[in-house]
Structures are given as structure tokens and as C-alpha cells.
Amino acid sequence: MRHTQALADSALPLFALTDLPQAHPSASSSTREPSYLHDHRHRLRTRFAERGAASVPDYELLELLLFRAMPRQDVKPLANRLMEQFGDFNEVVSAPEGRLLEIEGVGPAVVQDLKIVEAAAHRMARARILNRHVLSNWDALLDYCHTTMAHRATEQFRVLYLDARNALLADEEQAQGTVDHVPVYPREVVKRALEFNASALILVHNHPSGDATPSSADISMTQAILRAAEALGLTVHEHLIIGREDEFSFREAELLRPDTE
């Protein structure tokens, strides 16, 4: 249930403004930040500035973010509600907009700020692999995949297209699906590779359940893409399944063969 800020009391004041010493509209109690909120925010900001992000737990980092969207309110109760609902900071900022709006106290401004942080995290992770030799920056690639996909509520299938030097040419979302299925069309995957003049591919999809173990459908789909890629002289370096805490590598499991049973 969403709540909006209560309307200001419309009752007449006990004294006219002209009877109050140094009265000024900017000194209205409706716009003045309570001293206890000011002190708390100042302490938290100072600690973050002087001691760094490691000095603040997830719920306080969330408070620092909520300060922007809710400048005159105590954000601690909302930060606690979000943490109780989603578990940690990453889950909060990556939660779907609809689920966020179900939380008491969350409005469009809060959602927008959370999504700005999420988008910034994705772009920073992507910048670490864009136009770089992906195979020699494997940890950065895994970090990017987990950042962008591990907390999704539905399955997503992405393809990373590489040039002859194995540098990243493009990173494309091929399909989105449900909580346990995503439709993938091998013909479209290799067609895009030709359009990018790519030489190799890395396939990635997530399992919203958190378990990265491949299903029989995952294995069959991978075989179909491998056959299509082989016919066009394209190399499939890897297929990664991203879970909440880990990932499954088709290469390490020796499942990157078109004839795998």
C-alpha cells in the first residue's frame, strides 16, 4: 500500500504573522528539517565521507540514497522496510518497479533514484569489458553478468559478440521470458553475428530461481546454437548460466559440443 505525505493543517494560527518576531515564510515548520534528522544525516554523511563505503552497512547506504528523494522525512523506517522485503542493497536497487511501489512510503521519486543507481552499476560494469579482450578479462565479464542479471525476476538471454581479437563488439539482449523459461531462436543469434561481422560468441542467461544448474532445455538450446554457429564458421566460447551466488560454465562441464547428448 502506498502512502502520500499528509496535507498541512489548515487551521488558522493563534497569532498573525505580523505579531511574530522576525517571521519569514522560509522559517515555516513545514519546510524546516527537524534537528534530530539533520544531526543523523550529518553524522551518516560524515562517516561515509571520512571512512568510506565499508563503514556503512547496507541499510545505512540505502538511507544515504533515500535522503535525496525524501529530503524532509525520516528515511530509516523505509530503509528497514525495503531491507526486510528484499534482503540486501543489491536486491533493493534491482527490484522491479511494481514490487517497489507496493512498499509503504515508496513513490516515483524513490523508484527513480534506485533505478539510477542500478543503471550506473550496470554501465560501470560494462565499461570494464567494452572494446577489451574479453577472454583475458574474465573476472570483469563475470562481474558484469552477475551485476546485470543475477537479481532479475525473469529469465533473460544475452549474447556477447566478439571480433577476431576477442574484443567485445556488442552485448545484446536476445530475449526475455518468464521465471523459468526464455524463448531463444538460434537463427536470430547467428544472423546478428553476421551483421556485427563477429567472429565469436559468448552466450549468457540467468536462472531467477538462483540455481545455476542447466535444464535439459538449456542444453538442447545450446546445441542448436552451436550447430548454427559451426555452419557459419563462428566460435562459441562459452555459455554461462548466472545464479544468485555462482554461475555454471558449459565449457568447464564439457557441454560445448553440437553432438552433446
mmCIF file with all atom_site columns, C-alpha atoms in Angstrom, residues 145-260:
data_model
loop_
_atom_site.group_PDB
_atom_site.id
_atom_site.type_symbol
_atom_site.label_atom_id
_atom_site.label_alt_id
_atom_site.label_comp_id
_atom_site.label_asym_id
_atom_site.label_entity_id
_atom_site.label_seq_id
_atom_site.pdbx_PDB_ins_code
_atom_site.Cartn_x
_atom_site.Cartn_y
_atom_site.Cartn_z
_atom_site.occupancy
_atom_site.B_iso_or_equiv
_atom_site.pdbx_formal_charge
_atom_site.auth_seq_id
_atom_site.auth_comp_id
_atom_site.auth_asym_id
_atom_site.auth_atom_id
_atom_site.pdbx_PDB_model_num
ATOM 1   C CA . CYS A 1 145 ? 26.966 -10.700 -15.910 1.00 0.00 ? 145 CYS A CA 1
ATOM 2   C CA . HIS A 1 146 ? 26.179 -11.016 -12.212 1.00 0.00 ? 146 HIS A CA 1
ATOM 3   C CA . THR A 1 147 ? 25.590 -7.280  -11.844 1.00 0.00 ? 147 THR A CA 1
ATOM 4   C CA . THR A 1 148 ? 23.127 -7.117  -14.715 1.00 0.00 ? 148 THR A CA 1
ATOM 5   C CA . MET A 1 149 ? 21.401 -10.492 -14.461 1.00 0.00 ? 149 MET A CA 1
ATOM 6   C CA . ALA A 1 150 ? 21.729 -12.236 -11.096 1.00 0.00 ? 150 ALA A CA 1
ATOM 7   C CA . HIS A 1 151 ? 18.866 -10.353 -9.441  1.00 0.00 ? 151 HIS A CA 1
ATOM 8   C CA . ARG A 1 152 ? 16.357 -10.378 -12.289 1.00 0.00 ? 152 ARG A CA 1
ATOM 9   C CA . ALA A 1 153 ? 12.901 -11.782 -11.553 1.00 0.00 ? 153 ALA A CA 1
ATOM 10  C CA . THR A 1 154 ? 12.545 -13.285 -15.052 1.00 0.00 ? 154 THR A CA 1
ATOM 11  C CA . GLU A 1 155 ? 14.880 -15.129 -17.409 1.00 0.00 ? 155 GLU A CA 1
ATOM 12  C CA . GLN A 1 156 ? 16.935 -13.121 -19.865 1.00 0.00 ? 156 GLN A CA 1
ATOM 13  C CA . PHE A 1 157 ? 19.132 -14.425 -22.690 1.00 0.00 ? 157 PHE A CA 1
ATOM 14  C CA . ARG A 1 158 ? 22.051 -12.264 -23.813 1.00 0.00 ? 158 ARG A CA 1
ATOM 15  C CA . VAL A 1 159 ? 24.711 -12.711 -26.467 1.00 0.00 ? 159 VAL A CA 1
ATOM 16  C CA . LEU A 1 160 ? 28.139 -11.082 -26.355 1.00 0.00 ? 160 LEU A CA 1
ATOM 17  C CA . TYR A 1 161 ? 29.526 -10.697 -29.877 1.00 0.00 ? 161 TYR A CA 1
ATOM 18  C CA . LEU A 1 162 ? 33.338 -10.677 -30.204 1.00 0.00 ? 162 LEU A CA 1
ATOM 19  C CA . ASP A 1 163 ? 35.669 -9.691  -33.022 1.00 0.00 ? 163 ASP A CA 1
ATOM 20  C CA . ALA A 1 164 ? 38.648 -11.680 -34.283 1.00 0.00 ? 164 ALA A CA 1
ATOM 21  C CA . ARG A 1 165 ? 40.737 -10.397 -31.333 1.00 0.00 ? 165 ARG A CA 1
ATOM 22  C CA . ASN A 1 166 ? 38.014 -11.492 -28.878 1.00 0.00 ? 166 ASN A CA 1
ATOM 23  C CA . ALA A 1 167 ? 37.214 -7.879  -28.016 1.00 0.00 ? 167 ALA A CA 1
ATOM 24  C CA . LEU A 1 168 ? 33.584 -7.116  -27.260 1.00 0.00 ? 168 LEU A CA 1
ATOM 25  C CA . LEU A 1 169 ? 31.729 -5.699  -30.265 1.00 0.00 ? 169 LEU A CA 1
ATOM 26  C CA . ALA A 1 170 ? 28.199 -5.757  -28.874 1.00 0.00 ? 170 ALA A CA 1
ATOM 27  C CA . ASP A 1 171 ? 26.184 -7.007  -25.942 1.00 0.00 ? 171 ASP A CA 1
ATOM 28  C CA . GLU A 1 172 ? 22.592 -7.705  -26.874 1.00 0.00 ? 172 GLU A CA 1
ATOM 29  C CA . GLU A 1 173 ? 19.542 -8.992  -25.100 1.00 0.00 ? 173 GLU A CA 1
ATOM 30  C CA . GLN A 1 174 ? 18.076 -11.590 -27.444 1.00 0.00 ? 174 GLN A CA 1
ATOM 31  C CA . ALA A 1 175 ? 15.012 -12.482 -25.442 1.00 0.00 ? 175 ALA A CA 1
ATOM 32  C CA . GLN A 1 176 ? 13.137 -12.160 -22.165 1.00 0.00 ? 176 GLN A CA 1
ATOM 33  C CA . GLY A 1 177 ? 10.918 -14.811 -20.700 1.00 0.00 ? 177 GLY A CA 1
ATOM 34  C CA . THR A 1 178 ? 9.153  -15.973 -17.576 1.00 0.00 ? 178 THR A CA 1
ATOM 35  C CA . VAL A 1 179 ? 10.533 -17.070 -14.236 1.00 0.00 ? 179 VAL A CA 1
ATOM 36  C CA . ASP A 1 180 ? 11.680 -20.391 -15.689 1.00 0.00 ? 180 ASP A CA 1
ATOM 37  C CA . HIS A 1 181 ? 11.731 -20.104 -19.493 1.00 0.00 ? 181 HIS A CA 1
ATOM 38  C CA . VAL A 1 182 ? 13.059 -17.821 -22.192 1.00 0.00 ? 182 VAL A CA 1
ATOM 39  C CA . PRO A 1 183 ? 12.488 -18.362 -25.948 1.00 0.00 ? 183 PRO A CA 1
ATOM 40  C CA . VAL A 1 184 ? 15.722 -18.374 -27.966 1.00 0.00 ? 184 VAL A CA 1
ATOM 41  C CA . TYR A 1 185 ? 15.999 -18.602 -31.756 1.00 0.00 ? 185 TYR A CA 1
ATOM 42  C CA . PRO A 1 186 ? 19.417 -19.833 -32.967 1.00 0.00 ? 186 PRO A CA 1
ATOM 43  C CA . ARG A 1 187 ? 18.849 -18.325 -36.410 1.00 0.00 ? 187 ARG A CA 1
ATOM 44  C CA . GLU A 1 188 ? 18.487 -14.841 -34.916 1.00 0.00 ? 188 GLU A CA 1
ATOM 45  C CA . VAL A 1 189 ? 21.605 -15.304 -32.783 1.00 0.00 ? 189 VAL A CA 1
ATOM 46  C CA . VAL A 1 190 ? 23.858 -16.120 -35.745 1.00 0.00 ? 190 VAL A CA 1
ATOM 47  C CA . LYS A 1 191 ? 22.127 -13.592 -38.005 1.00 0.00 ? 191 LYS A CA 1
ATOM 48  C CA . ARG A 1 192 ? 23.109 -10.799 -35.618 1.00 0.00 ? 192 ARG A CA 1
ATOM 49  C CA . ALA A 1 193 ? 26.656 -12.168 -35.507 1.00 0.00 ? 193 ALA A CA 1
ATOM 50  C CA . LEU A 1 194 ? 26.913 -11.734 -39.267 1.00 0.00 ? 194 LEU A CA 1
ATOM 51  C CA . GLU A 1 195 ? 25.513 -8.200  -39.044 1.00 0.00 ? 195 GLU A CA 1
ATOM 52  C CA . PHE A 1 196 ? 28.178 -7.281  -36.478 1.00 0.00 ? 196 PHE A CA 1
ATOM 53  C CA . ASN A 1 197 ? 30.867 -9.079  -38.502 1.00 0.00 ? 197 ASN A CA 1
ATOM 54  C CA . ALA A 1 198 ? 31.592 -11.028 -35.324 1.00 0.00 ? 198 ALA A CA 1
ATOM 55  C CA . SER A 1 199 ? 33.944 -13.986 -35.138 1.00 0.00 ? 199 SER A CA 1
ATOM 56  C CA . ALA A 1 200 ? 32.876 -15.466 -31.807 1.00 0.00 ? 200 ALA A CA 1
ATOM 57  C CA . LEU A 1 201 ? 30.046 -15.524 -29.287 1.00 0.00 ? 201 LEU A CA 1
ATOM 58  C CA . ILE A 1 202 ? 29.518 -15.857 -25.566 1.00 0.00 ? 202 ILE A CA 1
ATOM 59  C CA . LEU A 1 203 ? 26.018 -16.897 -24.523 1.00 0.00 ? 203 LEU A CA 1
ATOM 60  C CA . VAL A 1 204 ? 24.637 -15.856 -21.138 1.00 0.00 ? 204 VAL A CA 1
ATOM 61  C CA . HIS A 1 205 ? 21.324 -16.341 -19.409 1.00 0.00 ? 205 HIS A CA 1
ATOM 62  C CA . ASN A 1 206 ? 20.103 -16.239 -15.831 1.00 0.00 ? 206 ASN A CA 1
ATOM 63  C CA . HIS A 1 207 ? 18.062 -18.515 -13.597 1.00 0.00 ? 207 HIS A CA 1
ATOM 64  C CA . PRO A 1 208 ? 15.784 -16.420 -11.336 1.00 0.00 ? 208 PRO A CA 1
ATOM 65  C CA . SER A 1 209 ? 15.455 -19.413 -9.013  1.00 0.00 ? 209 SER A CA 1
ATOM 66  C CA . GLY A 1 210 ? 19.078 -18.822 -8.043  1.00 0.00 ? 210 GLY A CA 1
ATOM 67  C CA . ASP A 1 211 ? 20.169 -22.345 -9.031  1.00 0.00 ? 211 ASP A CA 1
ATOM 68  C CA . ALA A 1 212 ? 22.561 -22.162 -11.987 1.00 0.00 ? 212 ALA A CA 1
ATOM 69  C CA . THR A 1 213 ? 22.220 -25.864 -12.901 1.00 0.00 ? 213 THR A CA 1
ATOM 70  C CA . PRO A 1 214 ? 21.285 -26.207 -16.615 1.00 0.00 ? 214 PRO A CA 1
ATOM 71  C CA . SER A 1 215 ? 17.975 -27.778 -17.597 1.00 0.00 ? 215 SER A CA 1
ATOM 72  C CA . SER A 1 216 ? 17.606 -30.226 -20.477 1.00 0.00 ? 216 SER A CA 1
ATOM 73  C CA . ALA A 1 217 ? 16.068 -27.341 -22.464 1.00 0.00 ? 217 ALA A CA 1
ATOM 74  C CA . ASP A 1 218 ? 19.161 -25.215 -21.775 1.00 0.00 ? 218 ASP A CA 1
ATOM 75  C CA . ILE A 1 219 ? 21.415 -27.971 -23.117 1.00 0.00 ? 219 ILE A CA 1
ATOM 76  C CA . SER A 1 220 ? 19.258 -28.566 -26.216 1.00 0.00 ? 220 SER A CA 1
ATOM 77  C CA . MET A 1 221 ? 19.125 -24.844 -26.990 1.00 0.00 ? 221 MET A CA 1
ATOM 78  C CA . THR A 1 222 ? 22.906 -24.568 -26.656 1.00 0.00 ? 222 THR A CA 1
ATOM 79  C CA . GLN A 1 223 ? 23.428 -27.472 -29.044 1.00 0.00 ? 223 GLN A CA 1
ATOM 80  C CA . ALA A 1 224 ? 21.163 -25.821 -31.618 1.00 0.00 ? 224 ALA A CA 1
ATOM 81  C CA . ILE A 1 225 ? 23.135 -22.557 -31.448 1.00 0.00 ? 225 ILE A CA 1
ATOM 82  C CA . LEU A 1 226 ? 26.427 -24.449 -31.665 1.00 0.00 ? 226 LEU A CA 1
ATOM 83  C CA . ARG A 1 227 ? 25.280 -26.200 -34.850 1.00 0.00 ? 227 ARG A CA 1
ATOM 84  C CA . ALA A 1 228 ? 24.131 -22.919 -36.423 1.00 0.00 ? 228 ALA A CA 1
ATOM 85  C CA . ALA A 1 229 ? 27.381 -21.166 -35.451 1.00 0.00 ? 229 ALA A CA 1
ATOM 86  C CA . GLU A 1 230 ? 29.562 -24.019 -36.703 1.00 0.00 ? 230 GLU A CA 1
ATOM 87  C CA . ALA A 1 231 ? 27.876 -23.896 -40.114 1.00 0.00 ? 231 ALA A CA 1
ATOM 88  C CA . LEU A 1 232 ? 28.896 -20.234 -40.448 1.00 0.00 ? 232 LEU A CA 1
ATOM 89  C CA . GLY A 1 233 ? 32.403 -20.566 -39.027 1.00 0.00 ? 233 GLY A CA 1
ATOM 90  C CA . LEU A 1 234 ? 31.551 -18.809 -35.746 1.00 0.00 ? 234 LEU A CA 1
ATOM 91  C CA . THR A 1 235 ? 33.128 -19.857 -32.461 1.00 0.00 ? 235 THR A CA 1
ATOM 92  C CA . VAL A 1 236 ? 31.036 -20.176 -29.305 1.00 0.00 ? 236 VAL A CA 1
ATOM 93  C CA . HIS A 1 237 ? 33.494 -19.628 -26.479 1.00 0.00 ? 237 HIS A CA 1
ATOM 94  C CA . GLU A 1 238 ? 31.104 -20.143 -23.595 1.00 0.00 ? 238 GLU A CA 1
ATOM 95  C CA . HIS A 1 239 ? 27.559 -20.409 -22.346 1.00 0.00 ? 239 HIS A CA 1
ATOM 96  C CA . LEU A 1 240 ? 27.143 -19.111 -18.806 1.00 0.00 ? 240 LEU A CA 1
ATOM 97  C CA . ILE A 1 241 ? 24.116 -19.600 -16.598 1.00 0.00 ? 241 ILE A CA 1
ATOM 98  C CA . ILE A 1 242 ? 24.002 -16.934 -13.904 1.00 0.00 ? 242 ILE A CA 1
ATOM 99  C CA . GLY A 1 243 ? 22.596 -17.841 -10.496 1.00 0.00 ? 243 GLY A CA 1
ATOM 100 C CA . ARG A 1 244 ? 22.315 -15.692 -7.397  1.00 0.00 ? 244 ARG A CA 1
ATOM 101 C CA . GLU A 1 245 ? 25.697 -16.603 -5.929  1.00 0.00 ? 245 GLU A CA 1
ATOM 102 C CA . ASP A 1 246 ? 27.518 -18.507 -8.660  1.00 0.00 ? 246 ASP A CA 1
ATOM 103 C CA . GLU A 1 247 ? 27.465 -19.417 -12.334 1.00 0.00 ? 247 GLU A CA 1
ATOM 104 C CA . PHE A 1 248 ? 27.500 -22.579 -14.441 1.00 0.00 ? 248 PHE A CA 1
ATOM 105 C CA . SER A 1 249 ? 30.037 -22.872 -17.252 1.00 0.00 ? 249 SER A CA 1
ATOM 106 C CA . PHE A 1 250 ? 29.141 -25.075 -20.219 1.00 0.00 ? 250 PHE A CA 1
ATOM 107 C CA . ARG A 1 251 ? 32.794 -25.074 -21.239 1.00 0.00 ? 251 ARG A CA 1
ATOM 108 C CA . GLU A 1 252 ? 34.006 -26.356 -17.881 1.00 0.00 ? 252 GLU A CA 1
ATOM 109 C CA . ALA A 1 253 ? 31.284 -29.009 -17.917 1.00 0.00 ? 253 ALA A CA 1
ATOM 110 C CA . GLU A 1 254 ? 32.379 -30.021 -21.454 1.00 0.00 ? 254 GLU A CA 1
ATOM 111 C CA . LEU A 1 255 ? 28.932 -29.310 -22.863 1.00 0.00 ? 255 LEU A CA 1
ATOM 112 C CA . LEU A 1 256 ? 30.038 -27.053 -25.724 1.00 0.00 ? 256 LEU A CA 1
ATOM 113 C CA . ARG A 1 257 ? 29.726 -29.748 -28.376 1.00 0.00 ? 257 ARG A CA 1
ATOM 114 C CA . PRO A 1 258 ? 26.959 -29.811 -31.016 1.00 0.00 ? 258 PRO A CA 1
ATOM 115 C CA . ASP A 1 259 ? 26.563 -33.552 -30.567 1.00 0.00 ? 259 ASP A CA 1
ATOM 116 C CA . THR A 1 260 ? 26.327 -33.480 -26.749 1.00 0.00 ? 260 THR A CA 1
#
